[in-house]
GROMACS .gro file of C-alpha atoms in nm:
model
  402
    1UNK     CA    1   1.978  18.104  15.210
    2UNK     CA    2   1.601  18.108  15.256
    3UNK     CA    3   1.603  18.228  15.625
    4UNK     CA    4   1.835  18.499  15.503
    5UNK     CA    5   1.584  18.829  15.523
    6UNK     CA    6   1.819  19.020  15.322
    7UNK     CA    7   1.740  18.786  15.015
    8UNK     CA    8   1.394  18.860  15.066
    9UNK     CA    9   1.409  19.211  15.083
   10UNK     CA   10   1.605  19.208  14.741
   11UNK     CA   11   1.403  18.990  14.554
   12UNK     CA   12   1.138  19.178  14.648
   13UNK     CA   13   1.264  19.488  14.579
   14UNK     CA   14   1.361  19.376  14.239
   15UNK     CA   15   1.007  19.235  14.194
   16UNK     CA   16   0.856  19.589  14.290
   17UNK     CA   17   1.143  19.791  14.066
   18UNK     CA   18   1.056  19.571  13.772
   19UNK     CA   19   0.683  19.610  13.804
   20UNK     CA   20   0.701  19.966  13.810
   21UNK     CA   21   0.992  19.970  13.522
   22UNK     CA   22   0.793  19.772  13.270
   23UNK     CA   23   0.492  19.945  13.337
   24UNK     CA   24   0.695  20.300  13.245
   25UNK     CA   25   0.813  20.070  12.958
   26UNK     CA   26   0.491  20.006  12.825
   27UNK     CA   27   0.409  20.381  12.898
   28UNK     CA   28   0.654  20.471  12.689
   29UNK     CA   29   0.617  20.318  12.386
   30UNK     CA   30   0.250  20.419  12.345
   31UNK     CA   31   0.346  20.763  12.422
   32UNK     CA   32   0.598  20.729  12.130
   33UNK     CA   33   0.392  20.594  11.932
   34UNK     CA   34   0.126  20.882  11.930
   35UNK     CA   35   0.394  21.178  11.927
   36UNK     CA   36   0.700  21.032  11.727
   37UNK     CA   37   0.653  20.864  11.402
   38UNK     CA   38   1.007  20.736  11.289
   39UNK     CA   39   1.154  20.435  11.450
   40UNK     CA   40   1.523  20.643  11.416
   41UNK     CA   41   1.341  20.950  11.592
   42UNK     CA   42   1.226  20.662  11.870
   43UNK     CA   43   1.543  20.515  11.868
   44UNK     CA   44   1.727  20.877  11.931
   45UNK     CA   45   1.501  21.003  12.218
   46UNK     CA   46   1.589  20.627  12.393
   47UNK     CA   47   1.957  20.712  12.330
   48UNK     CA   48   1.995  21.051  12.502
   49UNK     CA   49   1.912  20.846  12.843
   50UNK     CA   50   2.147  20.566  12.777
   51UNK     CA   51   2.426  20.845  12.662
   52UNK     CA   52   2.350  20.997  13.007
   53UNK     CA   53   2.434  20.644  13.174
   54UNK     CA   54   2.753  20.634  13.064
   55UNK     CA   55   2.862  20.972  13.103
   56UNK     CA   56   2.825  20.916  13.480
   57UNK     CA   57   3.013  20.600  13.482
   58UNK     CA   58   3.298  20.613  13.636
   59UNK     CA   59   3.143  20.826  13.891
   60UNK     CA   60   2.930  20.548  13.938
   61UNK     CA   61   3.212  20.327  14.015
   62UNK     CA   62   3.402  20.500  14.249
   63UNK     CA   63   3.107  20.621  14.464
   64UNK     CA   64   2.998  20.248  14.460
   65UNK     CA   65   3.332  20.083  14.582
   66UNK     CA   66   3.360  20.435  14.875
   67UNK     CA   67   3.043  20.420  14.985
   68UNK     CA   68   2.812  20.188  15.160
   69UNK     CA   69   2.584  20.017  14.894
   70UNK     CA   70   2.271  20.074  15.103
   71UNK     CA   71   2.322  20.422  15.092
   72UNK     CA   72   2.381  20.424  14.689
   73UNK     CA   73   2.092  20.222  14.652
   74UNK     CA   74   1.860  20.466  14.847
   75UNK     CA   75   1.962  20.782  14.683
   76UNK     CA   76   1.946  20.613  14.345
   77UNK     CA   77   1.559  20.508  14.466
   78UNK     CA   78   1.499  20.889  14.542
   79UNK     CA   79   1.649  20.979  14.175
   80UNK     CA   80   1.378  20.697  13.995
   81UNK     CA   81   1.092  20.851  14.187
   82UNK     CA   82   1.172  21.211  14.093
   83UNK     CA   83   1.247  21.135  13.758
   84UNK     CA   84   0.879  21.020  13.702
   85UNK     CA   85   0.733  21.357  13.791
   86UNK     CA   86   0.899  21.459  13.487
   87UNK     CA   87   0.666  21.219  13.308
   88UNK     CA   88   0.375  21.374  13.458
   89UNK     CA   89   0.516  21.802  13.307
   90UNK     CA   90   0.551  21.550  12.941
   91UNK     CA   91   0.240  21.435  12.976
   92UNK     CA   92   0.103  21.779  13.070
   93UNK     CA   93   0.236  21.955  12.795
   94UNK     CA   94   0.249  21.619  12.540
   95UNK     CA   95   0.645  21.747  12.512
   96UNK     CA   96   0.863  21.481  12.414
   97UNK     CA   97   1.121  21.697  12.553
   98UNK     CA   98   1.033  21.629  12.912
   99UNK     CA   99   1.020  21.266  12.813
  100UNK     CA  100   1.373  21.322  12.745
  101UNK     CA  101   1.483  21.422  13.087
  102UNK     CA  102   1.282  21.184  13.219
  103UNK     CA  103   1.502  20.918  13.008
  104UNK     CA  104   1.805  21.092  13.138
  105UNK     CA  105   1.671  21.075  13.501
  106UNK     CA  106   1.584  20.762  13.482
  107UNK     CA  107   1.965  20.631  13.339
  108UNK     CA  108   2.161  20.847  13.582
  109UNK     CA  109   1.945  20.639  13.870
  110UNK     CA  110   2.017  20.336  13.734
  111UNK     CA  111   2.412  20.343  13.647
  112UNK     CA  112   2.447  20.396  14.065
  113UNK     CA  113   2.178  20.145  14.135
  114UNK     CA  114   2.288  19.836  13.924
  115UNK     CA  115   2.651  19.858  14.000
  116UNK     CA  116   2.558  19.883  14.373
  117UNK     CA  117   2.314  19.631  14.361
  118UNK     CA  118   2.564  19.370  14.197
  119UNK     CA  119   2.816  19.455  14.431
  120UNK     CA  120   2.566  19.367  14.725
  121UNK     CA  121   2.456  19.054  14.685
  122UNK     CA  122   2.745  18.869  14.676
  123UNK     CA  123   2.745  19.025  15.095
  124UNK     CA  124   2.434  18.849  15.193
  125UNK     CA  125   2.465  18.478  15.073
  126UNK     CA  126   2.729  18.253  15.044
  127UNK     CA  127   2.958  18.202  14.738
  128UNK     CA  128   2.799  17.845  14.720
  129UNK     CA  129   2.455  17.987  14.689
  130UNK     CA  130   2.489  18.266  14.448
  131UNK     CA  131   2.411  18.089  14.118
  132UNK     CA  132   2.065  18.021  14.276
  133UNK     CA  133   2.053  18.343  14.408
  134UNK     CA  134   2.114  18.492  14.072
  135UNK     CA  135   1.903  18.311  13.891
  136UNK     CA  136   1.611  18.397  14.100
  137UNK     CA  137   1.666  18.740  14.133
  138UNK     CA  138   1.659  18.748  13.768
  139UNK     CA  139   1.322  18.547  13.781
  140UNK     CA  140   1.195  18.793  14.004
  141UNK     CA  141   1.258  19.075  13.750
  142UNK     CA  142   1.136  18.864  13.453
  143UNK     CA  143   0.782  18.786  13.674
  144UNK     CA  144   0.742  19.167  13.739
  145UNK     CA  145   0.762  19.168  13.332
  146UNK     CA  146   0.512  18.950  13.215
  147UNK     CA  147   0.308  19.112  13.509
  148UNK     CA  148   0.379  19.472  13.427
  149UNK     CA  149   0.374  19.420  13.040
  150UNK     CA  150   0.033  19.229  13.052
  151UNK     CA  151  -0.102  19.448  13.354
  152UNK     CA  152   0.011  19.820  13.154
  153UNK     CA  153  -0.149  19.648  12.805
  154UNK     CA  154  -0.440  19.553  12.995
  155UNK     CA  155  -0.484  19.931  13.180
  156UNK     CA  156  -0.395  20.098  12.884
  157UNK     CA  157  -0.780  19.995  12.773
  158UNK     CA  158  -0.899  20.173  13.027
  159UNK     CA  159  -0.698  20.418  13.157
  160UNK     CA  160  -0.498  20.715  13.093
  161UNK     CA  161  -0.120  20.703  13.070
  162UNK     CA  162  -0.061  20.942  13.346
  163UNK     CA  163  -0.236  20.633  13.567
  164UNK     CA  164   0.023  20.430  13.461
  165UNK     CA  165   0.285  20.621  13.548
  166UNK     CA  166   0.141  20.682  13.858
  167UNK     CA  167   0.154  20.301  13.951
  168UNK     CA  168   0.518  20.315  13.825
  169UNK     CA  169   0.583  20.604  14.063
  170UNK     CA  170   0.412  20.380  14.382
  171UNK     CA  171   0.620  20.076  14.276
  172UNK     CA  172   0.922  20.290  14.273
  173UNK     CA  173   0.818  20.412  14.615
  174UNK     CA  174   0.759  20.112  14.739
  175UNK     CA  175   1.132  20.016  14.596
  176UNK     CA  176   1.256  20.279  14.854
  177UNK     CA  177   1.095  20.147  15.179
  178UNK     CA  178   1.214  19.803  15.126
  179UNK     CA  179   1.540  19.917  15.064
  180UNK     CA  180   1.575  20.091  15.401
  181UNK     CA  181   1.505  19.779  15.614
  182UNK     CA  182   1.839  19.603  15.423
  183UNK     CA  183   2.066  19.475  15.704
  184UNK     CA  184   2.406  19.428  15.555
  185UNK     CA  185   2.749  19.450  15.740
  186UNK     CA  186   2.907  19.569  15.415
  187UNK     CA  187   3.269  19.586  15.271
  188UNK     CA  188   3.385  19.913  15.179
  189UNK     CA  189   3.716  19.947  14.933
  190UNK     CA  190   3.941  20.200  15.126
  191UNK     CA  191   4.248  20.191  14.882
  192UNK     CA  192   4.380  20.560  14.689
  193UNK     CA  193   4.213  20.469  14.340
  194UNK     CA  194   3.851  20.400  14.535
  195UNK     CA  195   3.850  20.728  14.648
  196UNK     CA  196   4.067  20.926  14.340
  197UNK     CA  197   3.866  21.145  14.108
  198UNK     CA  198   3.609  20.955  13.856
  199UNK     CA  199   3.832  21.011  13.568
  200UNK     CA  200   4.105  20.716  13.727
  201UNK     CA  201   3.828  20.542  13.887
  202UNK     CA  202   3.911  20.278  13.642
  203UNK     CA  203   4.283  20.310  13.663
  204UNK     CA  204   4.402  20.035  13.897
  205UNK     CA  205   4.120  19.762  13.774
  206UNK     CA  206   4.230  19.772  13.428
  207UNK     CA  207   4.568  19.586  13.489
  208UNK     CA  208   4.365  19.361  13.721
  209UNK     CA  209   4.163  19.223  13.409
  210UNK     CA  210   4.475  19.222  13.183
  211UNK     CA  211   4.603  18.946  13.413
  212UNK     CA  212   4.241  18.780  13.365
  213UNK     CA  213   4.197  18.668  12.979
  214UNK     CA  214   3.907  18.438  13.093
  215UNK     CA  215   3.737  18.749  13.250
  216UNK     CA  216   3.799  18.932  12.957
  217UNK     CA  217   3.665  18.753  12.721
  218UNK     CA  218   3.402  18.644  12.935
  219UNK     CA  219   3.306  19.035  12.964
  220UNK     CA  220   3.298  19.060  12.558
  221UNK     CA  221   3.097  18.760  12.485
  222UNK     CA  222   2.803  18.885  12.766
  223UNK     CA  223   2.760  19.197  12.563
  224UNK     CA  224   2.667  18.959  12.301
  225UNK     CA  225   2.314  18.935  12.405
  226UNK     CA  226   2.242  19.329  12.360
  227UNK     CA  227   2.225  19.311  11.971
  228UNK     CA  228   1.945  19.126  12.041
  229UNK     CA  229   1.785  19.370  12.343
  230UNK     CA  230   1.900  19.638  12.182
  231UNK     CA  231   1.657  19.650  11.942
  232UNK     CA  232   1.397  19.427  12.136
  233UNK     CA  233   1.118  19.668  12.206
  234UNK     CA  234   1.157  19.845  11.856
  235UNK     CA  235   1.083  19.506  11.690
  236UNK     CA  236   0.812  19.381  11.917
  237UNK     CA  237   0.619  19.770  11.807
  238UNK     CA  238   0.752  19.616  11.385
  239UNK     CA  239   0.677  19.297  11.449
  240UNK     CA  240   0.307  19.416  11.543
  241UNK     CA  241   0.241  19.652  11.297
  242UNK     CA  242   0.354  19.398  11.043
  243UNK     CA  243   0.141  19.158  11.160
  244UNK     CA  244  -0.091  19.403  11.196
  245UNK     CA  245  -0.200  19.252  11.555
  246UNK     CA  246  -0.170  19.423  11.862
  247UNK     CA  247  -0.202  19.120  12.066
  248UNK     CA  248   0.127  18.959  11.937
  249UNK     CA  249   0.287  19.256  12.197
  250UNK     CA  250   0.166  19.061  12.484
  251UNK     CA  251   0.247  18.756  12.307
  252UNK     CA  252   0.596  18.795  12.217
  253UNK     CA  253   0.699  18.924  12.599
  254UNK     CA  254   0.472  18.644  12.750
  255UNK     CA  255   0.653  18.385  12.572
  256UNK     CA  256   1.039  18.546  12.612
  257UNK     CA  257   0.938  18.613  13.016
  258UNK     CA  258   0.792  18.234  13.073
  259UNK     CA  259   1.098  18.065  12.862
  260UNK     CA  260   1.331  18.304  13.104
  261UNK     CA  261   1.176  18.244  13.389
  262UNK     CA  262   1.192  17.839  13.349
  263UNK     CA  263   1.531  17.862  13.212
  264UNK     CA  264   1.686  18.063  13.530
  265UNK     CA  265   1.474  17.910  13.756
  266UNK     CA  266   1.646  17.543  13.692
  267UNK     CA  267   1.988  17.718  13.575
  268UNK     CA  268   2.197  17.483  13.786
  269UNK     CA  269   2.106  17.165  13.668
  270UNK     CA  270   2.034  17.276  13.307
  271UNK     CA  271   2.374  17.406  13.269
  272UNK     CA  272   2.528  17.129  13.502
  273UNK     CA  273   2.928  17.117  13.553
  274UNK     CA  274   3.193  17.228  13.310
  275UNK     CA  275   3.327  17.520  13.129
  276UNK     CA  276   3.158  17.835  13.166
  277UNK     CA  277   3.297  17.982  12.860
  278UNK     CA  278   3.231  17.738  12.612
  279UNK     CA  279   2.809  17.743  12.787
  280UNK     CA  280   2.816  18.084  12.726
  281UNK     CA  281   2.995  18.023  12.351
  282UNK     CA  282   2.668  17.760  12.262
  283UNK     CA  283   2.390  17.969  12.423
  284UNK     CA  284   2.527  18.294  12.247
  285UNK     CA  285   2.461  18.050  11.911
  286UNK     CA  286   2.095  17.977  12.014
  287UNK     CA  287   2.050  18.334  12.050
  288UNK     CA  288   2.226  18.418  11.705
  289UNK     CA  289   1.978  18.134  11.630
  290UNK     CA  290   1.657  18.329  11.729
  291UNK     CA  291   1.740  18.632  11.559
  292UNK     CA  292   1.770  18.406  11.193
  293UNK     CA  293   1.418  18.320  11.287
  294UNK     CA  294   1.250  18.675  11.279
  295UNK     CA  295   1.315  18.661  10.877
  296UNK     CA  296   0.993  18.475  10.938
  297UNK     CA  297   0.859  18.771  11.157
  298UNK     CA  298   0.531  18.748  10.968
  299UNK     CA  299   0.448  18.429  11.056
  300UNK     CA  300   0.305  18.459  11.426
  301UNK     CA  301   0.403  18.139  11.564
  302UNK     CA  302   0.790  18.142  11.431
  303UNK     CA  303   0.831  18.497  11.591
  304UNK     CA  304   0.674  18.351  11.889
  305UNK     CA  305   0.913  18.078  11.900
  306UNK     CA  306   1.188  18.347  11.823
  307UNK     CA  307   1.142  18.514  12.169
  308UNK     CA  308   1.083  18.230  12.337
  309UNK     CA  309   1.437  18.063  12.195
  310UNK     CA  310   1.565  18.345  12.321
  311UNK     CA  311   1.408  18.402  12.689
  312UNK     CA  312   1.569  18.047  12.767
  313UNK     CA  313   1.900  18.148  12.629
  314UNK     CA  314   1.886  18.436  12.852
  315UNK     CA  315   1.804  18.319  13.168
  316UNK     CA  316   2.072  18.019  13.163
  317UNK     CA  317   2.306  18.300  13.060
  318UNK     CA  318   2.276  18.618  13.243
  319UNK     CA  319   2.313  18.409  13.593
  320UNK     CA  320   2.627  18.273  13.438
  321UNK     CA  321   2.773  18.515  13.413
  322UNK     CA  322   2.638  18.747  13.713
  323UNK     CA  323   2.794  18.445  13.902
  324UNK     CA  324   3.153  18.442  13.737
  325UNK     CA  325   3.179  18.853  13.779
  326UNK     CA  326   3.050  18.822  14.126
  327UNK     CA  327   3.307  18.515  14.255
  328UNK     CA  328   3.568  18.580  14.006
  329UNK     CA  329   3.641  18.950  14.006
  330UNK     CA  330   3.817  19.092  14.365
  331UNK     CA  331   3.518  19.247  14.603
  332UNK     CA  332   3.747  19.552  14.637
  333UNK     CA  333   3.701  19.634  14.206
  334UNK     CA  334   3.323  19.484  14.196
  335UNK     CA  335   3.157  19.840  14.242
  336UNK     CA  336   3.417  20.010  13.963
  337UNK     CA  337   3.384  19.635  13.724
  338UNK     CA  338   3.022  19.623  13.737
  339UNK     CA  339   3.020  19.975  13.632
  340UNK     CA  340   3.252  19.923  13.322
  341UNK     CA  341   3.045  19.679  13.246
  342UNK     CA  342   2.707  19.912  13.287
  343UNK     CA  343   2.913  20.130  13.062
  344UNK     CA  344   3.002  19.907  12.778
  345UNK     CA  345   2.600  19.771  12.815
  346UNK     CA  346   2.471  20.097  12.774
  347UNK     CA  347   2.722  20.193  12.521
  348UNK     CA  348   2.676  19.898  12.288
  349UNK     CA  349   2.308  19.921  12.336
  350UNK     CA  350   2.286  20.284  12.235
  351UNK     CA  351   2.447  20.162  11.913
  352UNK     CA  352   2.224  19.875  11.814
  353UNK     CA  353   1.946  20.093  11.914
  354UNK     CA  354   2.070  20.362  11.640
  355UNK     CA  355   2.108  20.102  11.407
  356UNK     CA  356   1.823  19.909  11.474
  357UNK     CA  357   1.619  20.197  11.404
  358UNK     CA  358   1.820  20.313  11.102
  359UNK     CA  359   1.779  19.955  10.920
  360UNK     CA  360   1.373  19.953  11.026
  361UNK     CA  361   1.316  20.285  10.842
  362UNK     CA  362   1.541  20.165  10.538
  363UNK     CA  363   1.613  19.794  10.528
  364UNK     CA  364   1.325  19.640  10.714
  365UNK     CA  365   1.282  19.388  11.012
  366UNK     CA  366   1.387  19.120  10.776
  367UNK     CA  367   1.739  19.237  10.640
  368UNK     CA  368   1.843  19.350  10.988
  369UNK     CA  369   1.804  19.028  11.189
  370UNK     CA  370   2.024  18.868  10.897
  371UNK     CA  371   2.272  19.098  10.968
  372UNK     CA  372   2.244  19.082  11.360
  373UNK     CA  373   2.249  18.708  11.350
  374UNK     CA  374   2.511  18.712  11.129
  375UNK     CA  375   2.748  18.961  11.354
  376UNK     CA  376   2.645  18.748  11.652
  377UNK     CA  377   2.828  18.437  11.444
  378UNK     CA  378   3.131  18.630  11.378
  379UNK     CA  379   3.123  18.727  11.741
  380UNK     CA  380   3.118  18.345  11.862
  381UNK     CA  381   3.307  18.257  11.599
  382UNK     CA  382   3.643  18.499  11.672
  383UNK     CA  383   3.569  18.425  12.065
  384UNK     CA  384   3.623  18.044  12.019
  385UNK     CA  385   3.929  18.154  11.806
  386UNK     CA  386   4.079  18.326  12.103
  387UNK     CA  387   3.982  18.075  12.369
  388UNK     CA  388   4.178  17.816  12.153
  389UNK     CA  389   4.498  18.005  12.139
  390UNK     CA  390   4.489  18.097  12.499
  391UNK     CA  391   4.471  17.736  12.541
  392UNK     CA  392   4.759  17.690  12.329
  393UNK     CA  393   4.955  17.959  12.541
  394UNK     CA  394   4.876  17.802  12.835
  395UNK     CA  395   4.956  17.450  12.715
  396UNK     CA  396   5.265  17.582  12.530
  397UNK     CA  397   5.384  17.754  12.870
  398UNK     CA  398   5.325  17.460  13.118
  399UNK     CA  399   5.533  17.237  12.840
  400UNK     CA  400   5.849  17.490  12.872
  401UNK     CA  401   5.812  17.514  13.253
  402UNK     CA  402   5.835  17.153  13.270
   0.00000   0.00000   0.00000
């Protein structure tokens, strides 16, 4: 896998993309944080970009599974780099309008790019090496984090925001070149619904999944994780003025990225053989676990310990399940799939972002991780539920056939 170029040129590219993302991240926030006051205001300027994501969905899809993925990924580069010159007109005119479009820039880019993306790598490794694969691609984006969230904290000291998003606009450059020098002899999906109109782009996958319980249920327990993320960078700003530190930023990223990073790097033999579902059923309850802990957000080391609980229930689950989508989904439905599954991401995360910002300006940090954890419970909860009585079916079935 190693002497495989194309591996290099994506992890690379993801290393680049997330430098220059989290950098824009941390951008962000501050600029939020001088023109926008209410953590619901915050929270509604985040969700016109993510609304914008979804709208262009099934789009998304269909152009993925037509098209050649290289191409997608390249014009979806172009789209990231223009939509930070809209940063630079909001920073011009301190308009948190423009920041806007750049949000909804930025999304539209993205729901081509990851759906492409996802579809591509199972094309350049083999099916035996994509767990490690996966896990190290996601390493590569959680290095560019601690990187671009301590690096952005660190230049925010000394420089402007409009030099930070000018080292996010290089890295996104930079994102582009590499992505031209992919060599992939790709598989492109030729049938009628590939290439019908975006509104049945979904059509002929949906009766796919029906026939897939395990998928399904698979897909609804790895949206689990976005109650959490959801609200993740919205707590980290509560978390610090609570605390009233501004260190704890760096501190609370640091310690989710490193816990991540080990976690994903030794996925494999952490996670070992076995059921896939029922892993993913015990690390969604150390995540539920986590956000119990932030009642204790005051305390520095418990909400460190908090995100770092969490960064190692991440990164054993999110190659998980990249893998199972990737090997257990036909190639032909991976570019429409991986967009449903954008979709239902960026849906679900637009509503715990609302929410998360609602409860902040009335509940408190406190009260709403109670009631996250305790949603992520009933979650795991009702998902074991069904997992038993498909096992029943099945058992119930075999026993009549015999």
């Amino acid at each position: 896998m190693w002497r495989n170029r194309n591996v290099w040129i994506v992890l690379a590219g993801e290393f680049i993309a997330g430098l220059g993302m989290w950098t824009s991240i941390i951008a962000n926030l501050e600029f939020m944080q001088q023109h926008v006051p209410s953590d619901f205001m915050k929270s509604l300027i985040l969700f016109t970009g993510l609304l914008a994501g979804i709208i262009v969905g099934p789009l998304a899809g269909r152009v993925v599974d037509s098209n050649r993925k290289k191409k997608v990924l390249i014009i979806s580069g172009v789209g990231r780099l223009i939509s930070v010159c809209f940063m630079f007109l909001a920073l011009a005119f301190d308009s948190v309008t423009w920041m806007v479009v750049f949000g909804v820039a930025l999304q539209l880019s993205m729901a081509f790019m990851f759906p492409a993306l996802q579809a591509l790598i199972p094309q350049i490794v083999a099916e035996k090496d994509l767990m490690t694969l996966n896990g190290v691609f996601m390493n590569a984006s959680t290095i560019a984090r601690i990187l671009g969230t301590a690096l952005a904290g660190a230049l925010l000291l000394v420089m402007s925001l409009y030099t930070l998003y000018l080292c996010s606009f290089i890295a996104y450059a930079l994102l582009l070149v590499s992505t031209c020098f992919l060599k992939v002899d790709e598989e492109i999906s030729t049938d009628k619904q590939g290439k019908s109109n975006s509104k049945g782009a979904f059509k002929e996958m949906i009766p796919v999944l029906k026939t897939m319980p395990v998928a399904m249920m698979m897909l609804g327990i790895s949206l689990l994780p976005i109650l959490f993320l959801g609200s993740f960078n919205l707590m980290v700003i509560n978390i610090s003025e609570l605390q009233n530190s501004v260190q704890i930023k760096g501190l609370l990223y640091a310690a989710e990225g490193i816990c991540f990073f080990i976690a994903a790097l030794f996925v494999k033999r952490i996670m070992g053989k076995g059921s896939t579902l029922k892993k993913l059923f015990g690390l969604s309850v150390v995540i539920a676990i986590s956000q119990f802990l932030l009642f204790f957000a005051d305390v520095p080391i418990i909400s460190i310990v908090s995100f770092g609980l969490l960064g190692f229930a991440l990164g054993c689950f999110f190659p998980l399940v990249a893998t199972y989508f990737q090997t257990g989904i036909p190639k032909e439905y991976h570019g429409r799939f991986f967009s449903l599954r954008g979709m239902l991401e960026r849906l679900l995360f637009q509503v715990v972002l609302l929410s998360s910002g609602f409860f902040l300006d009335t509940i408190g940090l406190k009260y709403m991780v109670l009631i996250f954890g305790a949603l992520s419970i009933t979650i795991v909860l009702y998902g074991l539920f069904q997992a038993k009585r498909l096992s029943a079916y099945k058992l119930e079935a075999s026993s009549s056939v015999s």
